[in-house]
Tab-separated table of N, CA and C in Angstrom:
chain	number	residue	atom	x	y	z
A	1063	MET	N	-9.552	-28.064	-5.550
A	1063	MET	CA	-8.567	-28.260	-4.507
A	1063	MET	C	-8.355	-29.760	-4.328
A	1064	PRO	N	-7.131	-30.228	-4.446
A	1064	PRO	CA	-6.868	-31.657	-4.352
A	1064	PRO	C	-6.917	-32.205	-2.926
A	1065	TYR	N	-7.036	-31.330	-1.919
A	1065	TYR	CA	-7.060	-31.774	-0.532
A	1065	TYR	C	-8.496	-31.950	-0.060
A	1066	LYS	N	-8.716	-32.923	0.815
A	1066	LYS	CA	-10.060	-33.154	1.352
A	1066	LYS	C	-10.467	-32.040	2.297
A	1067	ASN	N	-9.525	-31.543	3.055
A	1067	ASN	CA	-9.785	-30.397	3.917
A	1067	ASN	C	-8.486	-29.615	4.101
A	1068	LYS	N	-8.604	-28.449	4.704
A	1068	LYS	CA	-7.432	-27.578	4.841
A	1068	LYS	C	-6.336	-28.197	5.695
A	1069	ALA	N	-6.699	-29.049	6.630
A	1069	ALA	CA	-5.707	-29.655	7.514
A	1069	ALA	C	-4.756	-30.580	6.752
A	1070	ASP	N	-5.172	-31.093	5.581
A	1070	ASP	CA	-4.335	-31.989	4.799
A	1070	ASP	C	-3.246	-31.259	4.022
A	1071	ARG	N	-3.376	-29.944	3.874
A	1071	ARG	CA	-2.435	-29.193	3.059
A	1071	ARG	C	-1.063	-29.136	3.716
A	1072	LYS	N	-0.032	-29.324	2.932
A	1072	LYS	CA	1.339	-29.250	3.422
A	1072	LYS	C	1.899	-27.855	3.129
A	1073	TYR	N	2.500	-27.259	4.105
A	1073	TYR	CA	3.037	-25.914	3.961
A	1073	TYR	C	4.559	-25.935	3.842
A	1074	VAL	N	5.083	-26.953	3.182
A	1074	VAL	CA	6.526	-27.126	3.072
A	1074	VAL	C	7.169	-25.961	2.326
A	1075	ASN	N	6.625	-25.589	1.180
A	1075	ASN	CA	7.220	-24.512	0.388
A	1075	ASN	C	7.170	-23.185	1.124
A	1076	ALA	N	6.072	-22.911	1.811
A	1076	ALA	CA	5.957	-21.668	2.566
A	1076	ALA	C	6.989	-21.630	3.682
A	1077	ALA	N	7.184	-22.743	4.356
A	1077	ALA	CA	8.156	-22.792	5.450
A	1077	ALA	C	9.580	-22.592	4.921
A	1078	LYS	N	9.894	-23.191	3.789
A	1078	LYS	CA	11.227	-23.020	3.204
A	1078	LYS	C	11.475	-21.553	2.851
A	1079	TYR	N	10.472	-20.900	2.272
A	1079	TYR	CA	10.596	-19.497	1.874
A	1079	TYR	C	10.810	-18.617	3.102
A	1080	GLU	N	10.046	-18.849	4.158
A	1080	GLU	CA	10.140	-18.019	5.356
A	1080	GLU	C	11.458	-18.218	6.098
A	1081	ASP	N	12.121	-19.346	5.863
A	1081	ASP	CA	13.394	-19.634	6.522
A	1081	ASP	C	14.607	-19.149	5.740
A	1082	THR	N	14.406	-18.572	4.554
A	1082	THR	CA	15.545	-18.083	3.788
A	1082	THR	C	16.167	-16.892	4.527
A	1083	PRO	N	17.471	-16.725	4.440
A	1083	PRO	CA	18.141	-15.637	5.165
A	1083	PRO	C	17.548	-14.255	4.865
A	1084	GLU	N	17.177	-14.029	3.620
A	1084	GLU	CA	16.606	-12.729	3.253
A	1084	GLU	C	15.287	-12.477	3.980
A	1085	GLN	N	14.416	-13.491	4.040
A	1085	GLN	CA	13.124	-13.318	4.687
A	1085	GLN	C	13.252	-13.247	6.203
A	1086	VAL	N	14.226	-13.938	6.765
A	1086	VAL	CA	14.479	-13.838	8.208
A	1086	VAL	C	14.902	-12.408	8.540
A	1087	LYS	N	15.769	-11.834	7.701
A	1087	LYS	CA	16.234	-10.459	7.903
A	1087	LYS	C	15.056	-9.480	7.803
A	1088	ASN	N	14.199	-9.664	6.788
A	1088	ASN	CA	13.040	-8.782	6.629
A	1088	ASN	C	12.095	-8.883	7.820
A	1089	ARG	N	11.868	-10.096	8.323
A	1089	ARG	CA	10.987	-10.285	9.467
A	1089	ARG	C	11.562	-9.595	10.703
A	1090	MET	N	12.877	-9.683	10.874
A	1090	MET	CA	13.524	-9.012	12.003
A	1090	MET	C	13.345	-7.497	11.896
A	1091	GLU	N	13.478	-6.957	10.703
A	1091	GLU	CA	13.274	-5.510	10.497
A	1091	GLU	C	11.846	-5.108	10.878
A	1092	ARG	N	10.874	-5.905	10.422
A	1092	ARG	CA	9.470	-5.599	10.741
A	1092	ARG	C	9.226	-5.659	12.241
A	1093	ASN	N	9.750	-6.689	12.895
A	1093	ASN	CA	9.557	-6.843	14.335
A	1093	ASN	C	10.213	-5.705	15.114
A	1094	ARG	N	11.414	-5.296	14.699
A	1094	ARG	CA	12.097	-4.188	15.366
A	1094	ARG	C	11.302	-2.890	15.235
A	1095	ALA	N	10.787	-2.631	14.034
A	1095	ALA	CA	10.034	-1.400	13.795
A	1095	ALA	C	8.776	-1.372	14.651
A	1096	ARG	N	8.054	-2.490	14.699
A	1096	ARG	CA	6.826	-2.529	15.494
A	1096	ARG	C	7.136	-2.404	16.984
A	1097	ALA	N	8.194	-3.074	17.456
A	1097	ALA	CA	8.560	-3.002	18.871
A	1097	ALA	C	8.912	-1.568	19.271
A	1098	LYS	N	9.621	-0.869	18.393
A	1098	LYS	CA	10.000	0.514	18.680
A	1098	LYS	C	8.757	1.397	18.817
A	1099	LEU	N	7.816	1.266	17.878
A	1099	LEU	CA	6.614	2.093	17.937
A	1099	LEU	C	5.699	1.677	19.092
A	1100	MET	N	5.747	0.414	19.496
A	1100	MET	CA	4.981	-0.007	20.670
A	1100	MET	C	5.552	0.639	21.930
A	1101	ARG	N	6.883	0.697	22.040
A	1101	ARG	CA	7.517	1.348	23.188
A	1101	ARG	C	7.152	2.825	23.242
A	1102	GLU	N	7.033	3.448	22.067
A	1102	GLU	CA	6.686	4.866	22.000
A	1102	GLU	C	5.195	5.103	22.219
A	1103	GLY	N	4.404	4.021	22.236
A	1103	GLY	CA	2.968	4.140	22.484
A	1103	GLY	C	2.150	4.505	21.259
A	1104	LYS	N	2.722	4.375	20.074
A	1104	LYS	CA	2.020	4.749	18.848
A	1104	LYS	C	1.130	3.632	18.312
A	1105	VAL	N	1.464	2.376	18.629
A	1105	VAL	CA	0.640	1.229	18.233
A	1105	VAL	C	0.456	0.326	19.443
A	1106	HIS	N	-0.623	-0.449	19.403
A	1106	HIS	CA	-0.921	-1.389	20.477
A	1106	HIS	C	-1.388	-2.692	19.860
A	1107	LYS	N	-1.232	-3.771	20.602
A	1107	LYS	CA	-1.665	-5.086	20.140
A	1107	LYS	C	-3.177	-5.065	19.896
A	1108	GLY	N	-3.583	-5.518	18.705
A	1108	GLY	CA	-5.003	-5.621	18.375
A	1108	GLY	C	-5.681	-4.325	17.991
A	1109	ASP	N	-4.929	-3.266	17.712
A	1109	ASP	CA	-5.540	-1.978	17.369
A	1109	ASP	C	-5.873	-1.845	15.888
A	1110	GLY	N	-5.540	-2.860	15.080
A	1110	GLY	CA	-5.868	-2.820	13.656
A	1110	GLY	C	-4.938	-1.940	12.837
A	1111	MET	N	-3.822	-1.568	13.426
A	1111	MET	CA	-2.873	-0.709	12.728
A	1111	MET	C	-1.625	-1.505	12.376
A	1112	ASP	N	-1.007	-1.133	11.251
A	1112	ASP	CA	0.239	-1.754	10.811
A	1112	ASP	C	1.356	-0.725	10.894
A	1113	VAL	N	2.560	-1.210	11.038
A	1113	VAL	CA	3.738	-0.363	10.934
A	1113	VAL	C	4.223	-0.506	9.502
A	1114	ALA	N	4.125	0.556	8.737
A	1114	ALA	CA	4.465	0.525	7.314
A	1114	ALA	C	5.825	1.175	7.086
A	1115	HIS	N	6.548	0.649	6.136
A	1115	HIS	CA	7.836	1.222	5.755
A	1115	HIS	C	7.611	2.218	4.615
A	1116	LYS	N	8.280	3.345	4.674
A	1116	LYS	CA	8.144	4.340	3.613
A	1116	LYS	C	8.615	3.780	2.284
A	1117	LYS	N	9.647	2.954	2.326
A	1117	LYS	CA	10.092	2.223	1.145
A	1117	LYS	C	9.999	0.746	1.495
A	1118	ALA	N	9.215	-0.007	0.743
A	1118	ALA	CA	8.947	-1.409	1.051
A	1118	ALA	C	10.233	-2.223	1.156
A	1119	LEU	N	10.236	-3.199	2.063
A	1119	LEU	CA	11.421	-4.033	2.259
A	1119	LEU	C	11.772	-4.799	0.997
A	1120	ASP	N	10.770	-5.274	0.260
A	1120	ASP	CA	11.086	-6.021	-0.961
A	1120	ASP	C	11.498	-5.106	-2.105
A	1121	LYS	N	11.442	-3.802	-1.897
A	1121	LYS	CA	11.959	-2.838	-2.868
A	1121	LYS	C	13.291	-2.256	-2.406
A	1122	GLY	N	13.877	-2.874	-1.370
A	1122	GLY	CA	15.183	-2.429	-0.896
A	1122	GLY	C	15.135	-1.466	0.271
A	1123	GLY	N	13.994	-1.276	0.878
A	1123	GLY	CA	13.873	-0.369	2.005
A	1123	GLY	C	14.368	-0.980	3.301
A	1124	SER	N	14.412	-0.153	4.347
A	1124	SER	CA	14.817	-0.616	5.669
A	1124	SER	C	14.168	0.298	6.701
A	1125	ASN	N	14.393	-0.006	7.974
A	1125	ASN	CA	13.859	0.846	9.032
A	1125	ASN	C	14.496	2.230	8.995
A	1126	ALA	N	15.730	2.309	8.526
A	1126	ALA	CA	16.429	3.591	8.450
A	1126	ALA	C	15.753	4.544	7.460
A	1127	ASP	N	15.045	3.983	6.455
A	1127	ASP	CA	14.337	4.820	5.482
A	1127	ASP	C	13.103	5.465	6.095
A	1128	GLY	N	12.634	4.916	7.194
A	1128	GLY	CA	11.492	5.488	7.886
A	1128	GLY	C	10.305	4.546	7.936
A	1129	VAL	N	9.583	4.613	9.037
A	1129	VAL	CA	8.369	3.821	9.231
A	1129	VAL	C	7.276	4.739	9.751
A	1130	PHE	N	6.027	4.331	9.565
A	1130	PHE	CA	4.908	5.097	10.065
A	1130	PHE	C	3.744	4.157	10.346
A	1131	VAL	N	2.777	4.631	11.102
A	1131	VAL	CA	1.610	3.836	11.466
A	1131	VAL	C	0.527	4.064	10.423
A	1132	GLN	N	-0.106	2.969	10.010
A	1132	GLN	CA	-1.114	3.038	8.955
A	1132	GLN	C	-2.181	1.986	9.225
A	1133	LYS	N	-3.415	2.242	8.798
A	1133	LYS	CA	-4.468	1.241	8.933
A	1133	LYS	C	-4.058	-0.011	8.170
A	1134	ALA	N	-4.403	-1.173	8.721
A	1134	ALA	CA	-3.996	-2.439	8.112
A	1134	ALA	C	-4.517	-2.564	6.684
A	1135	GLY	N	-5.748	-2.164	6.437
A	1135	GLY	CA	-6.334	-2.270	5.104
A	1135	GLY	C	-5.613	-1.424	4.074
A	1136	GLU	N	-5.168	-0.260	4.474
A	1136	GLU	CA	-4.437	0.613	3.556
A	1136	GLU	C	-3.045	0.056	3.270
A	1137	ASN	N	-2.414	-0.517	4.272
A	1137	ASN	CA	-1.054	-1.030	4.115
A	1137	ASN	C	-1.024	-2.292	3.259
A	1138	ARG	N	-2.108	-3.022	3.196
A	1138	ARG	CA	-2.131	-4.307	2.485
A	1138	ARG	C	-2.857	-4.229	1.147
A	1139	SER	N	-3.120	-3.031	0.654
A	1139	SER	CA	-3.931	-2.895	-0.554
A	1139	SER	C	-3.130	-2.473	-1.776
A	1140	PHE	N	-1.832	-2.698	-1.779
A	1140	PHE	CA	-1.017	-2.296	-2.912
A	1140	PHE	C	-1.186	-3.240	-4.088
A	1141	LYS	N	-0.979	-2.702	-5.265
A	1141	LYS	CA	-1.078	-3.492	-6.482
A	1141	LYS	C	0.062	-4.499	-6.539
A	1142	ARG	N	-0.272	-5.753	-6.873
A	1142	ARG	CA	0.730	-6.821	-6.942
A	1142	ARG	C	0.612	-7.541	-8.280
A	1143	ASP	N	1.706	-8.182	-8.709
A	1143	ASP	CA	1.684	-8.925	-9.964
A	1143	ASP	C	1.241	-10.366	-9.713
A	1144	SER	N	1.302	-11.202	-10.742
A	1144	SER	CA	0.816	-12.571	-10.631
A	1144	SER	C	1.618	-13.409	-9.638
A	1145	LYS	N	2.853	-12.993	-9.353
A	1145	LYS	CA	3.675	-13.709	-8.373
A	1145	LYS	C	3.557	-13.071	-6.988
A	1146	HIS	N	2.631	-12.148	-6.820
A	1146	HIS	CA	2.345	-11.453	-5.566
A	1146	HIS	C	3.450	-10.501	-5.143
A	1147	ASN	N	4.282	-10.082	-6.083
A	1147	ASN	CA	5.307	-9.087	-5.782
A	1147	ASN	C	4.696	-7.705	-5.890
A	1148	LEU	N	5.181	-6.787	-5.108
A	1148	LEU	CA	4.677	-5.430	-5.099
A	1148	LEU	C	4.970	-4.746	-6.430
A	1149	VAL	N	3.941	-4.168	-7.046
A	1149	VAL	CA	4.107	-3.456	-8.305
A	1149	VAL	C	4.182	-1.961	-8.029
A	1150	SER	N	3.274	-1.480	-7.196
A	1150	SER	CA	3.228	-0.063	-6.901
A	1150	SER	C	3.076	0.136	-5.402
A	1151	GLU	N	3.824	1.090	-4.852
A	1151	GLU	CA	3.719	1.391	-3.426
A	1151	GLU	C	2.604	2.392	-3.155
A	1152	ILE	N	1.924	2.824	-4.192
A	1152	ILE	CA	0.831	3.771	-4.022
A	1152	ILE	C	-0.479	3.032	-4.285
A	1153	SER	N	-1.372	3.028	-3.310
A	1153	SER	CA	-2.639	2.315	-3.460
A	1153	SER	C	-3.583	3.099	-4.373
A	1154	LYS	N	-4.603	2.442	-4.860
A	1154	LYS	CA	-5.591	3.103	-5.709
A	1154	LYS	C	-6.224	4.279	-4.974
A	1155	ARG	N	-6.472	4.086	-3.689
A	1155	ARG	CA	-7.082	5.125	-2.866
A	1155	ARG	C	-6.197	6.372	-2.823
A	1156	GLU	N	-4.884	6.181	-2.692
A	1156	GLU	CA	-3.956	7.318	-2.645
A	1156	GLU	C	-3.824	7.991	-3.993
A	1157	ARG	N	-3.879	7.206	-5.083
A	1157	ARG	CA	-3.792	7.790	-6.421
A	1157	ARG	C	-4.985	8.690	-6.700
A	1158	LYS	N	-6.161	8.307	-6.206
A	1158	LYS	CA	-7.362	9.128	-6.425
A	1158	LYS	C	-7.278	10.456	-5.704
A	1159	LYS	N	-6.548	10.503	-4.579
A	1159	LYS	CA	-6.421	11.727	-3.813
A	1159	LYS	C	-5.648	12.806	-4.558
A	1160	LYS	N	-4.728	12.390	-5.429
A	1160	LYS	CA	-3.864	13.333	-6.144
A	1160	LYS	C	-4.559	14.053	-7.251
C-alpha cells in the first residue's frame, strides 16, 4: 500500500463513480425500496437485514420487478468478476439447496 495510513487515501474515483447519473438513480431506487419496507414494518434500522431486488439493479432490475427482505450476508454473497460486477444472482448457498 503506497499510503502511510488509511487517512491519506484519496477517494476521488469512488466519489466520481457514485455521482454518475446512473448510480444516483440506482441509489434512489434502493432508498425508496428500503423506505417503503420500513413503513410497512418489515425492516428496521440495525436489524442486519437488507432489502434485495429480485432482479439486480446492475442487471437492469427495478423496484417494479419486486423487492424482498434478506439477511445481509446472503444478499452480499453473490459471485462477482474481477471488476466486481455481478456474475450470478444465485449464491453458492442457494445453488446447494437445489
